PDB file of C-alpha atoms in Angstrom:
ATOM      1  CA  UNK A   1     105.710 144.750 117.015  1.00 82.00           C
ATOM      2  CA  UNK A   2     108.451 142.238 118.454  1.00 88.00           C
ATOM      3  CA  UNK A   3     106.207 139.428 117.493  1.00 91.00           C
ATOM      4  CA  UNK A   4     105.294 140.975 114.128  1.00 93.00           C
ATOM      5  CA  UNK A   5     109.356 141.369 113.166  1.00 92.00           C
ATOM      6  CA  UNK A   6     110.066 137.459 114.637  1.00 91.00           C
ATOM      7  CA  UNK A   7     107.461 136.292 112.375  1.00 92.00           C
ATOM      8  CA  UNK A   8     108.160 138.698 109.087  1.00 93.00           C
ATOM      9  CA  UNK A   9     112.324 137.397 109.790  1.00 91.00           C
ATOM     10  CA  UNK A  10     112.009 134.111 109.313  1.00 91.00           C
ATOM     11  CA  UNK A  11     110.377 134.342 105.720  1.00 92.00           C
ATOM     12  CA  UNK A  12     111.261 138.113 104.598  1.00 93.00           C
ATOM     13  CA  UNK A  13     110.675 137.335 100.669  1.00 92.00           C
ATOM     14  CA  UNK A  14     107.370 135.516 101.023  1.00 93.00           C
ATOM     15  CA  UNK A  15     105.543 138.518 103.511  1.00 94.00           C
ATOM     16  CA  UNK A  16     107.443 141.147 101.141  1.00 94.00           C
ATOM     17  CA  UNK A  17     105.571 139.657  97.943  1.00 93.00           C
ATOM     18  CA  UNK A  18     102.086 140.054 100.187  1.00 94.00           C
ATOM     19  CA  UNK A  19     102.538 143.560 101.100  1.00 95.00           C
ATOM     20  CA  UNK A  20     103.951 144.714  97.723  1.00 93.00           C
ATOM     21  CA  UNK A  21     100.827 143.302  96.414  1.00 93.00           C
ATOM     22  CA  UNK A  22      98.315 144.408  98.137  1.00 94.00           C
ATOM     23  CA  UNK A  23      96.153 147.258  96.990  1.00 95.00           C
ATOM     24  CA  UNK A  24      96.647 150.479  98.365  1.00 94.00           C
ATOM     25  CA  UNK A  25     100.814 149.625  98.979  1.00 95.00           C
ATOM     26  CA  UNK A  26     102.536 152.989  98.770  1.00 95.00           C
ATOM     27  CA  UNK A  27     105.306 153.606  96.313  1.00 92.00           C
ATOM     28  CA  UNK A  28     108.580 151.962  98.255  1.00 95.00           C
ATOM     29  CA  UNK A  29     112.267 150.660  97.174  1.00 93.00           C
ATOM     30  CA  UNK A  30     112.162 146.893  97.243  1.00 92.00           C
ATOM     31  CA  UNK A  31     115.375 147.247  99.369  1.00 92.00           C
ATOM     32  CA  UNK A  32     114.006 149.012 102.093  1.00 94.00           C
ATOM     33  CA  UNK A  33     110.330 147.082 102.301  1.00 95.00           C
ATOM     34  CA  UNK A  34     113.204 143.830 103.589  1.00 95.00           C
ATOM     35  CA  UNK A  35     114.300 146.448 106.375  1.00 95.00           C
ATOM     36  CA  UNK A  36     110.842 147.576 107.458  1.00 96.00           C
ATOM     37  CA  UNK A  37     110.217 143.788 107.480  1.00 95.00           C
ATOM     38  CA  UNK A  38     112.915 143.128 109.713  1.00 94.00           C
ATOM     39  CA  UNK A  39     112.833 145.901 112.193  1.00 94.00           C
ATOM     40  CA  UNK A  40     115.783 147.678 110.624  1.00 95.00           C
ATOM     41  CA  UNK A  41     116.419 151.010 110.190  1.00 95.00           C
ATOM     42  CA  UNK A  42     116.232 151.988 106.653  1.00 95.00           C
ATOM     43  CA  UNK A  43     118.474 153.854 104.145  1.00 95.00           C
ATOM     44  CA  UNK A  44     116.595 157.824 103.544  1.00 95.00           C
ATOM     45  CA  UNK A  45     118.774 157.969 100.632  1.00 94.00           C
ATOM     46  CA  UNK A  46     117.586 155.401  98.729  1.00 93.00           C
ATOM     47  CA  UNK A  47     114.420 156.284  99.769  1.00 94.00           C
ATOM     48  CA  UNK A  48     114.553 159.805  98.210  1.00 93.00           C
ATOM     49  CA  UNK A  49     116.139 158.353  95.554  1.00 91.00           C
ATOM     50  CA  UNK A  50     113.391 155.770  94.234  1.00 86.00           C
ATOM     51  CA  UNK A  51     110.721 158.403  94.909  1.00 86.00           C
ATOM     52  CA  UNK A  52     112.506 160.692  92.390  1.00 83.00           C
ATOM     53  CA  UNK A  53     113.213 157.125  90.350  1.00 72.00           C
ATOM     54  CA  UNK A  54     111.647 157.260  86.545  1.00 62.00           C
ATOM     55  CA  UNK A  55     113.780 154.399  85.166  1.00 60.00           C
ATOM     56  CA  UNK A  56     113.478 150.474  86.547  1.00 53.00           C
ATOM     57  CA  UNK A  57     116.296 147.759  87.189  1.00 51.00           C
ATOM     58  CA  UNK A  58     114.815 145.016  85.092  1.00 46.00           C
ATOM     59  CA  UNK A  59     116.976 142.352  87.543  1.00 51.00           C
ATOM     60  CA  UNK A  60     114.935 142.912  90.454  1.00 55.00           C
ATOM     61  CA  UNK A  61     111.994 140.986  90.332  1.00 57.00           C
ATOM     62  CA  UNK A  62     108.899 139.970  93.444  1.00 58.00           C
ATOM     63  CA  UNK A  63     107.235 136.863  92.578  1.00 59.00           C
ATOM     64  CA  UNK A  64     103.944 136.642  93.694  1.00 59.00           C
ATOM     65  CA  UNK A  65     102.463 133.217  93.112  1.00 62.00           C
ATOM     66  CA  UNK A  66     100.647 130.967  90.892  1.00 62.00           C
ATOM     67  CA  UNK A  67     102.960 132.487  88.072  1.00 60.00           C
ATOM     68  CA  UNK A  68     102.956 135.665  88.315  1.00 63.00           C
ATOM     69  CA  UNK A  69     105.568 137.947  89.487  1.00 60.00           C
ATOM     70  CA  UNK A  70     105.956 141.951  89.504  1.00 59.00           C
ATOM     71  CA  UNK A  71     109.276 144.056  88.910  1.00 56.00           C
ATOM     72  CA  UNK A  72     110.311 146.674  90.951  1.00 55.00           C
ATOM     73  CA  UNK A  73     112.549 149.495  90.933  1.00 50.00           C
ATOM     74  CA  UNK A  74     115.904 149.281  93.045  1.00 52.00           C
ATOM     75  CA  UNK A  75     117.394 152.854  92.598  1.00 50.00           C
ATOM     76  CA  UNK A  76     120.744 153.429  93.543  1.00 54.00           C
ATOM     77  CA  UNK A  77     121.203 156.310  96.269  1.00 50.00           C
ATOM     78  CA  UNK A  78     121.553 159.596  93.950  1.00 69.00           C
ATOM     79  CA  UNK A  79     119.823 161.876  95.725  1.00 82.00           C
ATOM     80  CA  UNK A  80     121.602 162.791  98.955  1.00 89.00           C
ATOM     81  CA  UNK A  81     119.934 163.779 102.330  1.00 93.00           C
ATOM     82  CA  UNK A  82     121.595 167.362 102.620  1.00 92.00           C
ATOM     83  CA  UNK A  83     118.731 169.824 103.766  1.00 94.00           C
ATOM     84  CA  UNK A  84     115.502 169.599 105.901  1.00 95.00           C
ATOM     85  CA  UNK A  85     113.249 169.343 102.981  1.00 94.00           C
ATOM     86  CA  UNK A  86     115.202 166.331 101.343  1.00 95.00           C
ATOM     87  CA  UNK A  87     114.870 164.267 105.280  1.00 96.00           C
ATOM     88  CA  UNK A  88     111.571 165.644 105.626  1.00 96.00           C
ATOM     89  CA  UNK A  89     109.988 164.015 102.308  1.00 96.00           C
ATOM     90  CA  UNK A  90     111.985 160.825 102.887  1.00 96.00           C
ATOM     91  CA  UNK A  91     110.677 160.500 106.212  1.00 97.00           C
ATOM     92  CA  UNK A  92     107.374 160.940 105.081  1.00 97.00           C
ATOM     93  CA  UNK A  93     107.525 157.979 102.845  1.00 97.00           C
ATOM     94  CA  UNK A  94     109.200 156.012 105.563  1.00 97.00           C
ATOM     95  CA  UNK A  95     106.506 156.920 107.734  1.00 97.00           C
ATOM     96  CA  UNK A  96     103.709 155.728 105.679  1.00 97.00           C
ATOM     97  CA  UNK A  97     105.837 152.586 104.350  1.00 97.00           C
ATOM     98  CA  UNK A  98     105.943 151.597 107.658  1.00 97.00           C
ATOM     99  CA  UNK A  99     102.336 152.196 109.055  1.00 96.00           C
ATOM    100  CA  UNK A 100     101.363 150.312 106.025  1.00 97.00           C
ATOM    101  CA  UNK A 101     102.288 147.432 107.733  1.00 96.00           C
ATOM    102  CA  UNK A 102     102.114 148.709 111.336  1.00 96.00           C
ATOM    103  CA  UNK A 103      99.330 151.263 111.365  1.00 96.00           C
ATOM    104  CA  UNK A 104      99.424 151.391 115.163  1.00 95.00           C
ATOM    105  CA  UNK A 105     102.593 152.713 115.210  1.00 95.00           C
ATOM    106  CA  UNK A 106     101.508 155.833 113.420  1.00 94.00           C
ATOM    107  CA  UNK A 107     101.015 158.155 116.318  1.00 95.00           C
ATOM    108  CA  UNK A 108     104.402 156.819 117.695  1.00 95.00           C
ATOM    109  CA  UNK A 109     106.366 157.836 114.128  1.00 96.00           C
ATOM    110  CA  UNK A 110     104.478 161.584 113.984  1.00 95.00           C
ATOM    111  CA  UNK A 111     105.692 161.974 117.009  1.00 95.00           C
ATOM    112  CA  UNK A 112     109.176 161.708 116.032  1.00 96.00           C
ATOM    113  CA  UNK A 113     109.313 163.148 113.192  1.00 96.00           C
ATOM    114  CA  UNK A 114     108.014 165.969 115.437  1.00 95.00           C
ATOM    115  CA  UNK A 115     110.560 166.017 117.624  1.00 96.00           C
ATOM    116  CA  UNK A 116     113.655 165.741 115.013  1.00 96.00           C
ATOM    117  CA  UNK A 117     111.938 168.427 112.936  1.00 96.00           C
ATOM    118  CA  UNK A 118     112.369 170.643 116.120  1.00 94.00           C
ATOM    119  CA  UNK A 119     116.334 170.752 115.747  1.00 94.00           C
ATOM    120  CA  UNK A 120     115.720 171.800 112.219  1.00 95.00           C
ATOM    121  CA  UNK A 121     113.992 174.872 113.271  1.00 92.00           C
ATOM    122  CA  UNK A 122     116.536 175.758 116.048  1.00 90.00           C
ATOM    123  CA  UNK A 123     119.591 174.347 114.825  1.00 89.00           C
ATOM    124  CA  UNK A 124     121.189 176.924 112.179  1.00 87.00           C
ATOM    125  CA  UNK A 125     121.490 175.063 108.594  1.00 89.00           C
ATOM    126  CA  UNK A 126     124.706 175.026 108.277  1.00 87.00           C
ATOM    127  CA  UNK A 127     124.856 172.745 110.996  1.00 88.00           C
ATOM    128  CA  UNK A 128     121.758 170.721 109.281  1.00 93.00           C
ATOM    129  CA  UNK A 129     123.885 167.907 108.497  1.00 92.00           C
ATOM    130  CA  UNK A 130     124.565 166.849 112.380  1.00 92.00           C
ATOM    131  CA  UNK A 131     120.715 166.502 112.961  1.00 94.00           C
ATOM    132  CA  UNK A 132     120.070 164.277 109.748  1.00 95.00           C
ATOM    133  CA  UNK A 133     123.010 162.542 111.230  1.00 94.00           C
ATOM    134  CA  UNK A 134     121.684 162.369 114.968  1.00 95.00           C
ATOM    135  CA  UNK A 135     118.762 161.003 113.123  1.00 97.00           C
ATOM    136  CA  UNK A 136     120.190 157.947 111.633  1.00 95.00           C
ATOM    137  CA  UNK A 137     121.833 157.356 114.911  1.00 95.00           C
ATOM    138  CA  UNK A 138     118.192 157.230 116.819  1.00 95.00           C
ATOM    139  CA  UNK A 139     116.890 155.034 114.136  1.00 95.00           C
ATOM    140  CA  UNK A 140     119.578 152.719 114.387  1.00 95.00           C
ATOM    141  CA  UNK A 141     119.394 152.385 118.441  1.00 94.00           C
ATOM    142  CA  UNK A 142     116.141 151.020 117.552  1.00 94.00           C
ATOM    143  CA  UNK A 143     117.315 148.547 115.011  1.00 93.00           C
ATOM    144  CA  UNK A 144     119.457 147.515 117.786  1.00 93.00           C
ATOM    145  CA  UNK A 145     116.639 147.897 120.728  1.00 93.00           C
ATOM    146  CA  UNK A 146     113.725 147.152 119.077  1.00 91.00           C
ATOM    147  CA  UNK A 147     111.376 147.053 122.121  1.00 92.00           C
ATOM    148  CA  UNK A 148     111.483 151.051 122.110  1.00 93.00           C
ATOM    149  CA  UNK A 149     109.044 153.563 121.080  1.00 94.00           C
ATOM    150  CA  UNK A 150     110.223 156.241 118.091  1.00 95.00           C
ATOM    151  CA  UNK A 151     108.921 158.289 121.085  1.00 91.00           C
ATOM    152  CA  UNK A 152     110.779 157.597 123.569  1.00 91.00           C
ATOM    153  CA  UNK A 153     112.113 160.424 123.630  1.00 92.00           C
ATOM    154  CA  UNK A 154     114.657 160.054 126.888  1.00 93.00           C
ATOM    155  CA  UNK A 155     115.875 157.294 124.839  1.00 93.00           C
ATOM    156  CA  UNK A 156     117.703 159.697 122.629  1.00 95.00           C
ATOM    157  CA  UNK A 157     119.267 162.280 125.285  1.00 93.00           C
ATOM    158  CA  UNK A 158     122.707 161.194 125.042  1.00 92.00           C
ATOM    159  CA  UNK A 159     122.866 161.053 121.083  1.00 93.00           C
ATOM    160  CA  UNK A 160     121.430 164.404 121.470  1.00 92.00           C
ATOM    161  CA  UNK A 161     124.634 165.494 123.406  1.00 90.00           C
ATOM    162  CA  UNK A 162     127.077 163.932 121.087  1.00 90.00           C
ATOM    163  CA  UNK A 163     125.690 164.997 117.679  1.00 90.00           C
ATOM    164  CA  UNK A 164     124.061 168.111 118.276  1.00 89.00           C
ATOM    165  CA  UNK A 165     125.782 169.960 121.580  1.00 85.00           C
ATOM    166  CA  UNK A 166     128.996 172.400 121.192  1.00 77.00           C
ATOM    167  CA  UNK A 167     130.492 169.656 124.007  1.00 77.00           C
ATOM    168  CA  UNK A 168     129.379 166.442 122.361  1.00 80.00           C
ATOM    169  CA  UNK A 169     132.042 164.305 120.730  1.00 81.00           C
ATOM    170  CA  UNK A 170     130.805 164.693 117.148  1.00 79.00           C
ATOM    171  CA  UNK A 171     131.773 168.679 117.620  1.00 72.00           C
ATOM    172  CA  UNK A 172     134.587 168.348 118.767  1.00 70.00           C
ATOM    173  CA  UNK A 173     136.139 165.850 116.325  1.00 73.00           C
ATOM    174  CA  UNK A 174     134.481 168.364 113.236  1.00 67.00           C
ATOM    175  CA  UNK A 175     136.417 171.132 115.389  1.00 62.00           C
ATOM    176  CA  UNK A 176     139.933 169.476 115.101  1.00 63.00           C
ATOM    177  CA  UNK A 177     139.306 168.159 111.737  1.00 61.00           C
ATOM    178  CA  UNK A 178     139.397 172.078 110.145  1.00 52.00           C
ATOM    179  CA  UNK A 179     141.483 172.103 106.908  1.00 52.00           C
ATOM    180  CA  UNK A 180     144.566 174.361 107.029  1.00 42.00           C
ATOM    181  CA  UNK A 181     143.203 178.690 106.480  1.00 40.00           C
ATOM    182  CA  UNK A 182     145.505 180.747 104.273  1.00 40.00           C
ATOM    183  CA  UNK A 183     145.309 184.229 102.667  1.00 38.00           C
ATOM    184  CA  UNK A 184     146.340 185.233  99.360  1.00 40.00           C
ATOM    185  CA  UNK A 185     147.010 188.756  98.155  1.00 40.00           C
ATOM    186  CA  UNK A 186     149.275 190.846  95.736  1.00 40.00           C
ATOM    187  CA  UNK A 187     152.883 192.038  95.986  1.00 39.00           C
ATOM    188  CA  UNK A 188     152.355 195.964  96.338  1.00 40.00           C
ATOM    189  CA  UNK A 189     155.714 196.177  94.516  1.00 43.00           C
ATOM    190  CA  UNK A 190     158.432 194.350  92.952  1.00 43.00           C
ATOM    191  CA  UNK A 191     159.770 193.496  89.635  1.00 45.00           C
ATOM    192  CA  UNK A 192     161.362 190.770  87.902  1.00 44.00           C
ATOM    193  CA  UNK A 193     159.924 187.480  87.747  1.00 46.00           C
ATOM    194  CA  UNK A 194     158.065 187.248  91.268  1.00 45.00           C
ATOM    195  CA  UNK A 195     156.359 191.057  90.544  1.00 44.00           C
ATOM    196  CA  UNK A 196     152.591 190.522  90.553  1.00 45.00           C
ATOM    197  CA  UNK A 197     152.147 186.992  91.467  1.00 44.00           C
ATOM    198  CA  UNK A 198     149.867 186.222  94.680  1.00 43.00           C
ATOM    199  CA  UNK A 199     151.699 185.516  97.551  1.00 39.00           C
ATOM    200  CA  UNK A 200     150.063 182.915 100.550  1.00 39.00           C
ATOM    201  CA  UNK A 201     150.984 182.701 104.045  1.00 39.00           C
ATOM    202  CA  UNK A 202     149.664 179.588 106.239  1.00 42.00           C
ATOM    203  CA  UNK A 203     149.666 179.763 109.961  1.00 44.00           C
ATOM    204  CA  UNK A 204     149.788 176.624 111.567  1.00 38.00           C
ATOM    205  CA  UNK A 205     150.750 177.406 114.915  1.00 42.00           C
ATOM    206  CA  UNK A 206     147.180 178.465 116.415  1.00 45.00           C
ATOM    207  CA  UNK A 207     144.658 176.102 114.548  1.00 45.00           C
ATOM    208  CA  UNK A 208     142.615 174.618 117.006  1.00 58.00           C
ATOM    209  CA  UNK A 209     142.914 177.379 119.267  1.00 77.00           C
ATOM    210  CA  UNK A 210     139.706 179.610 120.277  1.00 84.00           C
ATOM    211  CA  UNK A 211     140.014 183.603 118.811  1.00 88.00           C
ATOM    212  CA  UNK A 212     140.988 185.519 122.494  1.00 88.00           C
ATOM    213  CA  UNK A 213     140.125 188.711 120.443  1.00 89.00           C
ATOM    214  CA  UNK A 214     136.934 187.347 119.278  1.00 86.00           C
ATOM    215  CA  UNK A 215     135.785 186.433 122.954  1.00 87.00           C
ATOM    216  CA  UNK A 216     137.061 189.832 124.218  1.00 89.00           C
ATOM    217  CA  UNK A 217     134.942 191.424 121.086  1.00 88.00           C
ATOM    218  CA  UNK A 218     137.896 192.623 119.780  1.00 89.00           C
ATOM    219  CA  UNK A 219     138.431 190.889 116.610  1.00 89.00           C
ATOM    220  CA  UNK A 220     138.270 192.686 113.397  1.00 87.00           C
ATOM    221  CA  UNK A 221     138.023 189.646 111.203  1.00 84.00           C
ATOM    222  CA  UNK A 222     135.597 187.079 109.922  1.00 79.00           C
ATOM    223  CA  UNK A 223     135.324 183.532 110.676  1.00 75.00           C
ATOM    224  CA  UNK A 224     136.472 182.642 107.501  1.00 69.00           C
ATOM    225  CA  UNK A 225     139.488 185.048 107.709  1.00 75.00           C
ATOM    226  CA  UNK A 226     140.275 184.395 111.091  1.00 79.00           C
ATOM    227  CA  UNK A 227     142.806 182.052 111.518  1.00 77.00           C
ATOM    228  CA  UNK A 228     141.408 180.987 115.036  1.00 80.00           C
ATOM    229  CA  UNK A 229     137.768 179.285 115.802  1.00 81.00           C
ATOM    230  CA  UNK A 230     135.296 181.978 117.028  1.00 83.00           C
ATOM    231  CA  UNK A 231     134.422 180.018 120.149  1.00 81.00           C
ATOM    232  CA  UNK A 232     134.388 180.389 123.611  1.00 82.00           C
ATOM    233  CA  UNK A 233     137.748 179.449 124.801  1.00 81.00           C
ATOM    234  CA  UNK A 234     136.416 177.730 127.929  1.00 78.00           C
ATOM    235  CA  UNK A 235     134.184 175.411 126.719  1.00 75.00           C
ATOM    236  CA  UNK A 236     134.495 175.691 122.595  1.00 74.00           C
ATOM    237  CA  UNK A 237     130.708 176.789 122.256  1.00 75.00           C
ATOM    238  CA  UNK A 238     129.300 179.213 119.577  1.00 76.00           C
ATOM    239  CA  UNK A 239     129.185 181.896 122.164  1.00 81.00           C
ATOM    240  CA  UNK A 240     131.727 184.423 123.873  1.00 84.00           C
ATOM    241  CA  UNK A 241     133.161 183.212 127.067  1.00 84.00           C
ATOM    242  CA  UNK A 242     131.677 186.277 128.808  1.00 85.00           C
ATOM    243  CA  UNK A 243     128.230 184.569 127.515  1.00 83.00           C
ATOM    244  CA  UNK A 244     129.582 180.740 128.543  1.00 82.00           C
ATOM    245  CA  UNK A 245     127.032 179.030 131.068  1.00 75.00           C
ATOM    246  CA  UNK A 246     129.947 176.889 132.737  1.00 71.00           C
ATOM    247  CA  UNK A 247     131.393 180.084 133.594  1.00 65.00           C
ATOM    248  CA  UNK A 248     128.583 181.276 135.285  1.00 57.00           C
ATOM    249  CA  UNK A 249     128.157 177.690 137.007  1.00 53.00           C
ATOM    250  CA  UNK A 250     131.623 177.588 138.401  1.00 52.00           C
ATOM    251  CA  UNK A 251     130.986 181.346 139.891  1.00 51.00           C
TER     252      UNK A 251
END
């Protein structure tokens, strides 16, 4: 593979104009064949987006020899990467983009896209986001390592711990980044000009601060209503600290 990417870099248009036209070339962003080509990691977004693509940039053009030349679409990233299905069908066409030119390496990519799809299933989807995100950040360790494997899996342990764990860095800055939570209600009485306008109350003293009640089992009030995080207040997990593993660890 090392060889293949040394040789495809130093003359990315002319191998680019080969692949695109040879029979059998799946459907790919002109873009992201030049990545593929040299070993880096591609953009799912515009991926999605020129498989969804109906309309073509006249401007971007492959020449292919002896006269002729081919045009190709170069879509501009509309459809986001937001839920497993939208990663899953980009990584599909990633997948075969790539073992188009590397068909070795086909075992290696299942394989990943094996083991990333596992965080989809136990991950809960409104936390989705930090494993597409976790996912960019393994494909771009290989841009930057390229003599790894997609399955090497050890490889990705310590992105695992900073996207995806409740003590990993990427939590914790989502954690302190919470916007402001205020209430609104009615007046139950008054008259004049304030009488039935909605009144709001912001408490700024506690954000940040884990729900005491909530880890006790003693709150009455939602997440979204509660104006502290419903964490464990020793080690800002989803859990209770009655339930926290460092507690148990410490013991």
């Amino acid at each position: 593979s090392l060889e293949c990417y040394e040789e495809w870099s130093e003359e990315t248009k002319y191998f680019r104009g080969q692949v695109t036209g040879t029979p059998g070339c799946p459907s790919f962003p002109l873009s992201q064949w030049t990545l593929l080509l040299e070993g880096r990691a591609v953009d799912l977004e515009k991926v999605l987006s020129g498989h969804y693509s109906t309309s073509i940039d006249p401007k971007q053009s492959q020449p292919l020899g002896k006269g002729f030349e081919i045009t190709l679409s170069q879509p501009v990233a509309t459809h986001k990467i937001k839920t497993y299905g939208d990663w899953s069908v980009a990584t599909d066409l990633w997948v075969e983009a790539l073992t188009f030119i590397m068909p070795w390496k086909e075992g290696e990519l299942r394989g990943y896209k094996r083991y990333i799809s596992g965080f989809f299933v136990d991950v809960h989807h409104t936390l989705h986001s930090r494993i597409i995100d976790f996912d960019k950040a393994c494909r771009l360790k290989i841009e930057g390592q390229k003599y790894l494997r997609f399955d090497s899996i050890g490889e990705f342990r310590h992105l695992e711990i900073t996207h995806l764990s409740s003590l990993g860095m990427v939590a914790y800055s989502e954690l302190q980044q919470l916007p402001f939570l205020s209430f609104t209600g009615e007046r139950s009485s008054g008259k004049g000009q304030g009488a039935g306008k909605k009144s709001t109350r912001t408490d700024t003293s506690s954000r940040g601060e884990p729900c005491h009640n909530w880890n006790r089992g003693a709150c009455d009030k939602s997440t979204a209503e509660c104006l502290r995080f419903h964490v464990c207040s020793r080690c800002r997990g989803g859990h209770k600290r009655s339930d926290c593993p460092m507690a148990k660890v410490s013991k």
